[in-house]
Amino acid sequence: MGAAAVLGWLALTTLAPGAAHLRAGWRKTGLVLLSCHVAGLAALLAVALTTDNLLGSLTQDSWLIPITIGAVALGVVWLAVIVHSFMVLRPGRLRRREQIVTGTLAGLLAVAAVVPFGAVANYVWTSQKTLSGIFTGPDPADSPTQEGEEPPQDPWAGRERVNLLLLGGDADDNRTGVRTDSMNVASIDVKSGNTVLVSLPRNLENVRFRPGTPMAQRFPGGFRLPADPGGGRSDLLNSVWEYADAHPEMFGGRQHQGPKVLMDTIGYTLGLDIDWYALVNMWGFARLIDAIGGITITVEQDVVFGKYNEGLVKAGTRKLKGADAMWYARSRTFSDDYTRMRRQRCVLGALLGQADPATVLARFNRIALAAKELIRTDIPRSMLKNLVPLALTVKNAKVTSLQFVPPLIRTGYPDWDKIRELTAKAVRDSTAATSAVAASATPSASQGTSPKKSPKPSGPPTKGLTEGCGAA
């Protein structure tokens, strides 16, 4: 057998372990290795075809840890099989120069065959550590149930929509507390993924609190504090979290009540039940954008930023790095809160559309590290199994936005009833869009009966997530 044949059979062995042994006359060993390989592939295929919500399951430790261990073990076994295959092909019968060449190439081939197993182990282990570091909320499965009672089969407990509070905070090493300068509620239809993104301005004044809560008892007429020495205000909506954290005596001495209070306050303001929150640190957000290689955005006009207006994001269509994207989304210099809210929506839309699977895989470790530093949330780890497929549905569903900015809402004197009515209408329209699609796919019961036309929707000025982006 020549050098080319040895390398050829060795290459075949990396795809079909046992092939080289069969060629070398080790029939029993070759058949065992090949049978194990086929059985393993069949088992993987069976798992993929029979497991409901496979992607969601891959967020659970009960899957991630065995996969990591299995990938490492298989890598070691694969390496041993290739080395032994090389030996049974008896390269010692080749000329010395051919032995050196085949030995070197065989070593490189063995390393190349092990690399995918190492990559899988690395990705899965990194995912497990990242998820454990981010999702630390209480597990609903740990809630006490009556003896003999079965846990609910519906993870959404009969709800048609899930409401997530998405926050952008400005916490920093040089600043005490958290101010939530970006506040959006994503109301998601659990069946279709159709989503309404409701945006609330940071400077909403006289915020009302749910009756009976400690904040309502302290501020029965709305959230109002004396003006700051410099004339600014610390009683806007973006200060609710910070104020609640700073006054644990209002909550019987319990610390860190800011997230819970803000969730309840925004839920009461919109007339929605907020399920969970996710706080994104703005500087961490910049690192996430850098981790995916930047995002392409059309900057409609120059955006100035910095204490002395020394920074500039120039107008035009370009790929922005994390810091520039963050300042594009955050700057209010020569602008206002409402224009900034639109720019934030554009950045979110660009990130959602450009973070494709290939990019995520290629930059996985950097993205995972950035995400761990980026996100703070009370979403329970166990709920990821259900949220992952829902998030994939949202990516391909209809996403509209509703922004409570002037002239729709006067932030100094908000019309609370109008806010709730417009939110309810936007949610109904999103749900109706799902029903309309389902109805159009269902043939009428009678061929002689024409379907009734749905009334033209009217109400809240909702728009697409990236509508208006790149326009002045």
Short mmCIF file of C-alpha atoms in Angstrom, two decimals:
data_model
loop_
_atom_site.label_atom_id
_atom_site.label_comp_id
_atom_site.label_asym_id
_atom_site.label_seq_id
_atom_site.Cartn_x
_atom_site.Cartn_y
_atom_site.Cartn_z
CA MET A 1 0.00 0.00 0.00
CA GLY A 2 1.48 3.34 -1.05
CA ALA A 3 1.55 6.63 0.84
CA ALA A 4 -1.45 8.01 -1.08
CA ALA A 5 -3.51 4.93 -0.21
CA VAL A 6 -2.59 5.16 3.49
CA LEU A 7 -3.66 8.80 3.62
CA GLY A 8 -6.81 8.08 1.61
CA TRP A 9 -7.98 5.32 3.95
CA LEU A 10 -7.07 7.45 6.95
CA ALA A 11 -9.13 10.34 5.59
CA LEU A 12 -12.07 7.98 5.06
CA THR A 13 -11.68 6.79 8.66
CA THR A 14 -12.25 10.32 9.98
CA LEU A 15 -15.74 10.16 8.43
CA ALA A 16 -16.39 6.44 8.87
CA PRO A 17 -14.39 4.98 11.78
CA GLY A 18 -13.45 1.36 11.08
CA ALA A 19 -12.81 1.78 7.36
CA ALA A 20 -9.03 1.56 7.72
CA HIS A 21 -9.32 -1.47 10.01
CA LEU A 22 -11.45 -3.28 7.46
CA ARG A 23 -8.89 -2.49 4.74
CA ALA A 24 -6.05 -3.75 6.94
CA GLY A 25 -7.82 -7.02 7.70
CA TRP A 26 -9.00 -6.17 11.22
CA ARG A 27 -12.49 -7.18 10.23
CA LYS A 28 -14.06 -7.62 13.68
CA THR A 29 -12.65 -4.34 15.04
CA GLY A 30 -13.62 -2.48 11.88
CA LEU A 31 -17.21 -3.74 11.97
CA VAL A 32 -17.58 -2.84 15.66
CA LEU A 33 -16.28 0.70 15.07
CA LEU A 34 -18.43 1.21 12.00
CA SER A 35 -21.52 -0.18 13.75
CA CYS A 36 -21.00 2.12 16.73
CA HIS A 37 -20.62 5.08 14.38
CA VAL A 38 -23.83 4.28 12.50
CA ALA A 39 -25.71 3.65 15.75
CA GLY A 40 -24.51 6.99 17.13
CA LEU A 41 -25.65 8.87 14.03
CA ALA A 42 -29.02 7.12 14.16
CA ALA A 43 -29.40 8.03 17.83
CA LEU A 44 -28.62 11.71 17.13
CA LEU A 45 -31.12 11.76 14.28
CA ALA A 46 -33.76 10.14 16.49
CA VAL A 47 -33.19 12.73 19.20
CA ALA A 48 -33.43 15.58 16.69
CA LEU A 49 -36.65 14.23 15.15
CA THR A 50 -38.43 13.16 18.33
CA THR A 51 -37.52 15.96 20.76
CA ASP A 52 -40.12 18.67 21.02
CA ASN A 53 -38.57 22.14 21.15
CA LEU A 54 -34.99 20.97 20.62
CA LEU A 55 -33.53 24.48 20.57
CA GLY A 56 -35.28 25.35 23.81
CA SER A 57 -34.02 22.17 25.44
CA LEU A 58 -30.48 23.14 24.51
CA THR A 59 -30.67 25.98 27.07
CA GLN A 60 -31.04 23.56 29.98
CA ASP A 61 -28.15 22.27 32.10
CA SER A 62 -29.57 18.77 31.83
CA TRP A 63 -28.63 18.91 28.13
CA LEU A 64 -25.65 21.26 28.08
CA ILE A 65 -23.48 19.50 30.64
CA PRO A 66 -23.84 15.98 29.11
CA ILE A 67 -23.21 17.44 25.63
CA THR A 68 -19.99 19.08 26.85
CA ILE A 69 -18.75 15.88 28.48
CA GLY A 70 -19.82 13.81 25.48
CA ALA A 71 -18.04 16.12 23.00
CA VAL A 72 -14.79 15.91 24.96
CA ALA A 73 -15.05 12.11 25.28
CA LEU A 74 -15.84 11.65 21.59
CA GLY A 75 -12.92 13.88 20.63
CA VAL A 76 -10.53 11.70 22.64
CA VAL A 77 -12.03 8.51 21.19
CA TRP A 78 -11.86 9.88 17.62
CA LEU A 79 -8.21 10.82 18.10
CA ALA A 80 -7.39 7.34 19.41
CA VAL A 81 -9.21 5.65 16.51
CA ILE A 82 -7.31 7.71 13.91
CA VAL A 83 -3.95 7.02 15.54
CA HIS A 84 -4.67 3.29 15.76
CA SER A 85 -5.96 3.27 12.18
CA PHE A 86 -2.67 4.76 11.02
CA MET A 87 -0.79 2.06 12.87
CA VAL A 88 -2.79 -0.87 11.44
CA LEU A 89 -2.20 0.47 7.91
CA ARG A 90 1.49 -0.33 8.58
CA PRO A 91 3.18 2.86 7.35
CA GLY A 92 6.53 1.32 8.38
CA ARG A 93 6.64 -0.51 5.05
CA LEU A 94 6.91 2.82 3.21
CA ARG A 95 10.19 4.49 2.28
CA ARG A 96 11.60 6.75 4.97
CA ARG A 97 10.69 9.97 3.17
CA GLU A 98 7.13 8.71 2.64
CA GLN A 99 6.91 7.73 6.32
CA ILE A 100 7.80 11.29 7.36
CA VAL A 101 5.27 12.83 4.96
CA THR A 102 2.42 10.44 5.83
CA GLY A 103 3.17 10.71 9.55
CA THR A 104 3.05 14.51 9.43
CA LEU A 105 -0.13 14.60 7.35
CA ALA A 106 -1.74 11.93 9.53
CA GLY A 107 -1.03 14.03 12.62
CA LEU A 108 -2.57 17.11 11.01
CA LEU A 109 -5.58 15.05 9.95
CA ALA A 110 -6.02 13.75 13.49
CA VAL A 111 -5.94 17.29 14.91
CA ALA A 112 -8.38 18.51 12.24
CA ALA A 113 -10.76 15.68 13.11
CA VAL A 114 -10.71 16.59 16.81
CA VAL A 115 -11.21 20.36 16.31
CA PRO A 116 -15.03 20.15 15.73
CA PHE A 117 -15.47 18.24 19.00
CA GLY A 118 -13.41 20.85 20.81
CA ALA A 119 -15.42 23.65 19.23
CA VAL A 120 -18.71 22.04 20.27
CA ALA A 121 -17.46 21.54 23.83
CA ASN A 122 -16.28 25.16 23.95
CA TYR A 123 -19.54 26.60 22.57
CA VAL A 124 -21.71 24.52 24.86
CA TRP A 125 -19.63 25.12 27.98
CA THR A 126 -19.52 28.86 27.28
CA SER A 127 -23.27 28.88 26.74
CA GLN A 128 -23.89 27.05 30.01
CA LYS A 129 -21.72 29.46 32.02
CA THR A 130 -23.20 32.52 30.32
CA LEU A 131 -26.80 31.43 30.82
CA SER A 132 -26.15 30.55 34.46
CA GLY A 133 -24.60 33.97 34.99
CA ILE A 134 -27.46 35.92 33.41
CA PHE A 135 -30.65 34.05 34.22
CA THR A 136 -30.79 33.82 37.99
CA GLY A 137 -34.49 34.47 38.59
CA PRO A 138 -36.57 32.14 40.78
CA ASP A 139 -37.70 29.00 39.02
CA PRO A 140 -41.51 28.66 38.73
CA ALA A 141 -41.00 24.90 38.98
CA ASP A 142 -39.84 25.45 42.56
CA SER A 143 -43.21 26.95 43.54
CA PRO A 144 -45.08 24.76 46.02
CA THR A 145 -47.89 22.65 44.62
CA GLN A 146 -50.52 20.61 46.34
CA GLU A 147 -49.80 16.94 46.85
CA GLY A 148 -50.64 14.93 43.77
CA GLU A 149 -51.02 18.07 41.64
CA GLU A 150 -49.40 17.87 38.21
CA PRO A 151 -47.28 20.82 37.02
CA PRO A 152 -49.01 22.90 34.31
CA GLN A 153 -48.45 21.66 30.76
CA ASP A 154 -48.92 25.11 29.24
CA PRO A 155 -45.76 27.14 30.04
CA TRP A 156 -47.70 30.37 29.45
CA ALA A 157 -50.44 29.38 31.92
CA GLY A 158 -53.19 30.10 29.40
CA ARG A 159 -51.90 33.58 28.52
CA GLU A 160 -52.20 34.70 24.91
CA ARG A 161 -49.38 37.24 25.25
CA VAL A 162 -46.15 37.61 27.18
CA ASN A 163 -45.06 41.10 28.23
CA LEU A 164 -41.35 41.80 28.67
CA LEU A 165 -40.00 45.09 30.01
CA LEU A 166 -36.82 45.98 28.09
CA LEU A 167 -34.72 48.62 29.81
CA GLY A 168 -31.60 50.52 28.90
CA GLY A 169 -29.75 51.68 32.00
CA ASP A 170 -26.88 54.10 32.50
CA ALA A 171 -25.27 52.42 35.50
CA ASP A 172 -21.56 53.21 35.63
CA ASP A 173 -18.63 52.90 38.02
CA ASN A 174 -18.77 56.67 38.58
CA ARG A 175 -22.52 56.85 39.22
CA THR A 176 -24.66 55.69 42.13
CA GLY A 177 -27.85 53.83 41.26
CA VAL A 178 -29.51 52.98 37.96
CA ARG A 179 -31.46 55.39 35.77
CA THR A 180 -33.50 53.67 33.09
CA ASP A 181 -33.27 56.08 30.17
CA SER A 182 -34.74 53.60 27.68
CA MET A 183 -38.01 51.85 28.56
CA ASN A 184 -39.87 49.58 26.16
CA VAL A 185 -42.46 46.88 26.70
CA ALA A 186 -42.51 44.06 24.16
CA SER A 187 -45.98 42.50 24.12
CA ILE A 188 -45.64 39.20 22.24
CA ASP A 189 -48.37 36.93 20.92
CA VAL A 190 -47.24 33.47 22.08
CA LYS A 191 -48.72 31.74 19.02
CA SER A 192 -47.72 33.97 16.11
CA GLY A 193 -44.87 35.98 17.57
CA ASN A 194 -46.53 39.23 16.47
CA THR A 195 -45.12 41.89 18.74
CA VAL A 196 -45.97 45.42 19.80
CA LEU A 197 -43.02 47.42 21.14
CA VAL A 198 -44.43 50.17 23.38
CA SER A 199 -41.93 52.94 24.16
CA LEU A 200 -42.23 55.25 27.15
CA PRO A 201 -40.25 58.50 27.36
CA ARG A 202 -37.76 58.90 30.20
CA ASN A 203 -39.16 62.32 31.12
CA LEU A 204 -42.73 61.24 31.85
CA GLU A 205 -43.84 63.34 34.84
CA ASN A 206 -46.27 62.84 37.73
CA VAL A 207 -46.10 59.09 37.31
CA ARG A 208 -48.97 57.27 38.99
CA PHE A 209 -48.47 54.12 41.07
CA ARG A 210 -50.79 51.19 41.58
CA PRO A 211 -53.18 51.96 44.49
CA GLY A 212 -52.23 50.28 47.73
CA THR A 213 -48.51 50.01 46.95
CA PRO A 214 -45.87 51.72 49.14
CA MET A 215 -45.02 54.16 46.32
CA ALA A 216 -48.70 55.12 45.93
CA GLN A 217 -48.96 55.70 49.65
CA ARG A 218 -45.98 58.04 49.62
CA PHE A 219 -46.98 59.76 46.36
CA PRO A 220 -50.81 59.68 46.23
CA GLY A 221 -50.89 62.52 43.70
CA GLY A 222 -48.10 61.15 41.50
CA PHE A 223 -44.32 60.95 41.63
CA ARG A 224 -43.20 64.46 42.59
CA LEU A 225 -40.07 65.66 44.38
CA PRO A 226 -38.53 69.09 44.90
CA ALA A 227 -36.42 70.28 41.99
CA ASP A 228 -32.71 69.53 42.07
CA PRO A 229 -30.30 72.37 43.01
CA GLY A 230 -29.36 72.75 39.34
CA GLY A 231 -33.01 72.96 38.28
CA GLY A 232 -33.25 69.41 36.98
CA ARG A 233 -35.71 66.80 38.17
CA SER A 234 -35.20 63.43 39.84
CA ASP A 235 -38.86 62.45 39.82
CA LEU A 236 -39.27 61.41 36.19
CA LEU A 237 -40.17 57.90 35.09
CA ASN A 238 -36.50 57.03 34.56
CA SER A 239 -35.83 57.68 38.28
CA VAL A 240 -38.41 55.25 39.73
CA TRP A 241 -35.97 52.32 39.94
CA GLU A 242 -33.27 54.49 41.51
CA TYR A 243 -35.66 56.03 44.05
CA ALA A 244 -37.10 52.68 45.14
CA ASP A 245 -33.60 51.22 45.58
CA ALA A 246 -32.58 54.23 47.67
CA HIS A 247 -35.54 53.94 50.08
CA PRO A 248 -35.74 50.36 51.40
CA GLU A 249 -37.61 51.63 54.47
CA MET A 250 -40.70 51.96 52.27
CA PHE A 251 -40.65 48.20 51.71
CA GLY A 252 -40.07 46.95 55.22
CA GLY A 253 -36.31 47.18 54.86
CA ARG A 254 -36.16 44.96 51.77
CA GLN A 255 -33.29 45.93 49.49
CA HIS A 256 -33.18 46.22 45.69
CA GLN A 257 -36.91 46.72 45.10
CA GLY A 258 -36.28 49.01 42.10
CA PRO A 259 -36.89 46.42 39.35
CA LYS A 260 -40.10 45.15 40.93
CA VAL A 261 -41.44 48.67 41.51
CA LEU A 262 -40.64 49.82 37.96
CA MET A 263 -42.24 46.71 36.44
CA ASP A 264 -45.41 47.30 38.45
CA THR A 265 -45.41 51.03 37.68
CA ILE A 266 -45.04 50.63 33.92
CA GLY A 267 -47.52 47.76 33.90
CA TYR A 268 -50.06 49.96 35.72
CA THR A 269 -49.34 52.86 33.34
CA LEU A 270 -49.98 50.75 30.24
CA GLY A 271 -52.68 48.49 31.63
CA LEU A 272 -50.53 45.40 31.07
CA ASP A 273 -49.23 42.68 33.36
CA ILE A 274 -45.45 42.71 33.01
CA ASP A 275 -44.01 39.21 33.28
CA TRP A 276 -40.28 39.88 33.41
CA TYR A 277 -37.72 42.57 32.82
CA ALA A 278 -34.32 42.69 31.16
CA LEU A 279 -31.96 45.58 31.87
CA VAL A 280 -29.28 46.31 29.29
CA ASN A 281 -26.28 48.30 30.41
CA MET A 282 -25.54 50.85 27.71
CA TRP A 283 -21.77 50.36 27.74
CA GLY A 284 -22.30 46.61 27.71
CA PHE A 285 -24.57 47.14 24.72
CA ALA A 286 -21.68 48.83 22.92
CA ARG A 287 -19.48 45.81 23.65
CA LEU A 288 -22.16 43.51 22.22
CA ILE A 289 -22.26 45.50 18.99
CA ASP A 290 -18.47 45.30 18.78
CA ALA A 291 -18.71 41.54 19.40
CA ILE A 292 -20.85 41.03 16.28
CA GLY A 293 -18.55 43.25 14.23
CA GLY A 294 -20.63 46.43 14.27
CA ILE A 295 -24.02 47.28 12.74
CA THR A 296 -24.84 49.07 9.50
CA ILE A 297 -27.08 52.11 10.01
CA THR A 298 -28.07 55.11 7.92
CA VAL A 299 -27.34 58.18 10.04
CA GLU A 300 -29.75 60.78 8.72
CA GLN A 301 -27.78 63.79 9.99
CA ASP A 302 -24.66 64.43 12.05
CA VAL A 303 -25.10 63.37 15.69
CA VAL A 304 -23.02 65.38 18.16
CA PHE A 305 -22.14 64.00 21.60
CA GLY A 306 -19.78 64.53 24.52
CA LYS A 307 -19.51 66.91 27.46
CA TYR A 308 -18.00 69.59 25.23
CA ASN A 309 -19.69 68.45 21.98
CA GLU A 310 -16.37 66.96 20.94
CA GLY A 311 -17.81 63.73 19.54
CA LEU A 312 -19.45 63.28 16.16
CA VAL A 313 -21.23 60.45 14.36
CA LYS A 314 -21.23 61.62 10.75
CA ALA A 315 -24.26 61.37 8.50
CA GLY A 316 -24.37 58.60 5.92
CA THR A 317 -24.77 54.85 5.64
CA ARG A 318 -21.91 53.05 7.36
CA LYS A 319 -21.02 50.28 9.77
CA LEU A 320 -20.83 51.72 13.26
CA LYS A 321 -18.69 50.34 16.05
CA GLY A 322 -20.19 49.88 19.49
CA ALA A 323 -19.29 53.27 20.98
CA ASP A 324 -20.55 55.22 17.94
CA ALA A 325 -23.74 53.15 17.79
CA MET A 326 -24.34 53.80 21.47
CA TRP A 327 -23.86 57.55 21.11
CA TYR A 328 -26.05 57.57 18.01
CA ALA A 329 -28.76 55.94 20.12
CA ARG A 330 -28.23 58.03 23.27
CA SER A 331 -27.18 61.56 22.34
CA ARG A 332 -29.63 64.41 22.95
CA THR A 333 -27.24 67.20 21.93
CA PHE A 334 -29.02 69.55 19.50
CA SER A 335 -31.89 67.02 19.65
CA ASP A 336 -34.51 65.76 22.09
CA ASP A 337 -35.72 62.65 23.93
CA TYR A 338 -38.19 61.70 21.21
CA THR A 339 -35.69 61.77 18.36
CA ARG A 340 -33.41 59.73 20.56
CA MET A 341 -36.17 57.17 21.13
CA ARG A 342 -36.52 56.80 17.36
CA ARG A 343 -32.77 56.30 16.97
CA GLN A 344 -32.79 53.68 19.75
CA ARG A 345 -35.54 51.84 17.90
CA CYS A 346 -33.41 51.93 14.73
CA VAL A 347 -30.41 50.47 16.55
CA LEU A 348 -32.56 47.68 17.99
CA GLY A 349 -33.96 46.92 14.56
CA ALA A 350 -30.49 46.86 12.98
CA LEU A 351 -29.17 44.54 15.69
CA LEU A 352 -32.17 42.22 15.34
CA GLY A 353 -31.80 42.05 11.57
CA GLN A 354 -28.01 41.80 11.31
CA ALA A 355 -27.13 39.35 14.12
CA ASP A 356 -27.47 36.34 11.81
CA PRO A 357 -26.57 32.77 12.94
CA ALA A 358 -23.30 32.72 10.95
CA THR A 359 -22.10 35.90 12.69
CA VAL A 360 -23.14 34.60 16.10
CA LEU A 361 -21.26 31.32 15.61
CA ALA A 362 -18.14 32.98 14.23
CA ARG A 363 -17.94 35.41 17.18
CA PHE A 364 -19.59 33.23 19.79
CA ASN A 365 -17.15 33.65 22.67
CA ARG A 366 -16.98 37.43 22.35
CA ILE A 367 -20.77 37.68 22.12
CA ALA A 368 -21.24 35.43 25.15
CA LEU A 369 -18.78 37.47 27.23
CA ALA A 370 -20.43 40.74 26.18
CA ALA A 371 -23.90 39.37 26.94
CA LYS A 372 -22.85 38.27 30.42
CA GLU A 373 -21.70 41.82 31.21
CA LEU A 374 -24.66 43.34 29.39
CA ILE A 375 -27.86 41.87 30.75
CA ARG A 376 -29.55 41.79 34.14
CA THR A 377 -32.91 40.04 34.28
CA ASP A 378 -35.38 38.18 36.47
CA ILE A 379 -36.35 35.73 33.72
CA PRO A 380 -36.07 32.23 35.25
CA ARG A 381 -33.56 29.94 33.59
CA SER A 382 -36.22 27.27 33.12
CA MET A 383 -38.36 29.65 31.02
CA LEU A 384 -35.64 29.88 28.36
CA LYS A 385 -36.83 26.55 27.02
CA ASN A 386 -40.03 28.31 25.97
CA LEU A 387 -38.67 31.78 25.23
CA VAL A 388 -36.05 30.64 22.70
CA PRO A 389 -38.57 29.28 20.14
CA LEU A 390 -40.78 32.31 20.83
CA ALA A 391 -37.86 34.64 20.07
CA LEU A 392 -37.20 32.83 16.79
CA THR A 393 -40.88 33.27 15.93
CA VAL A 394 -40.69 36.99 16.70
CA LYS A 395 -37.75 37.41 14.31
CA ASN A 396 -39.98 36.38 11.41
CA ALA A 397 -43.23 37.88 12.70
CA LYS A 398 -44.80 41.32 12.45
CA VAL A 399 -43.22 43.80 14.86
CA THR A 400 -44.86 47.20 15.29
CA SER A 401 -44.03 50.03 17.65
CA LEU A 402 -46.04 52.58 19.59
CA GLN A 403 -44.24 55.60 21.05
CA PHE A 404 -45.86 57.84 23.63
CA VAL A 405 -44.20 61.08 22.60
CA PRO A 406 -45.57 64.55 21.82
CA PRO A 407 -47.89 65.45 20.27
CA LEU A 408 -49.54 62.10 21.01
CA ILE A 409 -48.82 62.40 24.74
CA ARG A 410 -47.75 65.48 26.69
CA THR A 411 -45.02 64.22 28.99
CA GLY A 412 -45.56 67.00 31.54
CA TYR A 413 -49.29 66.29 31.86
CA PRO A 414 -49.85 62.75 30.60
CA ASP A 415 -53.33 61.52 29.75
CA TRP A 416 -53.15 58.19 31.59
CA ASP A 417 -56.47 56.90 30.24
CA LYS A 418 -55.39 57.65 26.69
CA ILE A 419 -52.11 55.78 27.22
CA ARG A 420 -53.99 52.68 28.40
CA GLU A 421 -56.56 52.90 25.60
CA LEU A 422 -53.92 53.23 22.87
CA THR A 423 -51.89 50.37 24.35
CA ALA A 424 -54.94 48.12 24.50
CA LYS A 425 -55.84 48.99 20.90
CA ALA A 426 -52.31 48.27 19.67
CA VAL A 427 -52.33 44.90 21.41
CA ARG A 428 -55.77 44.05 20.00
CA ASP A 429 -54.64 44.97 16.47
CA SER A 430 -51.59 42.74 16.85
CA THR A 431 -53.75 39.85 18.01
CA ALA A 432 -56.31 40.53 15.26
CA ALA A 433 -53.54 40.33 12.65
CA THR A 434 -52.84 36.79 13.85
CA SER A 435 -56.53 35.87 13.70
CA ALA A 436 -56.88 37.36 10.22
CA VAL A 437 -53.98 35.26 8.90
CA ALA A 438 -55.47 32.14 10.44
CA ALA A 439 -58.92 32.92 9.04
CA SER A 440 -57.57 33.55 5.52
CA ALA A 441 -55.94 30.13 5.60
CA THR A 442 -59.23 28.43 6.53
CA PRO A 443 -61.70 27.73 3.69
CA SER A 444 -65.25 28.92 4.25
CA ALA A 445 -67.78 26.29 5.30
CA SER A 446 -70.11 27.16 2.49
CA GLN A 447 -69.04 27.96 -1.05
CA GLY A 448 -72.04 30.27 -1.39
CA THR A 449 -71.12 32.39 1.60
CA SER A 450 -68.57 35.12 1.09
CA PRO A 451 -66.45 36.04 4.07
CA LYS A 452 -67.19 39.31 5.82
CA LYS A 453 -64.70 42.08 5.40
CA SER A 454 -62.92 43.11 8.52
CA PRO A 455 -63.31 46.77 9.48
CA LYS A 456 -60.33 48.95 8.71
CA PRO A 457 -58.34 49.28 11.91
CA SER A 458 -58.02 52.70 13.44
CA GLY A 459 -56.46 53.98 16.59
CA PRO A 460 -52.88 54.05 17.82
CA PRO A 461 -50.23 55.23 15.37
CA THR A 462 -48.20 52.03 15.35
CA LYS A 463 -45.37 51.60 12.87
CA GLY A 464 -42.79 49.04 11.83
CA LEU A 465 -39.75 48.68 14.06
CA THR A 466 -37.38 50.21 11.49
CA GLU A 467 -39.92 52.53 9.86
CA GLY A 468 -38.50 56.01 9.63
CA CYS A 469 -34.93 54.85 10.18
CA GLY A 470 -32.48 56.57 7.89
CA ALA A 471 -34.91 59.44 7.33
CA ALA A 472 -34.67 62.92 8.75
#
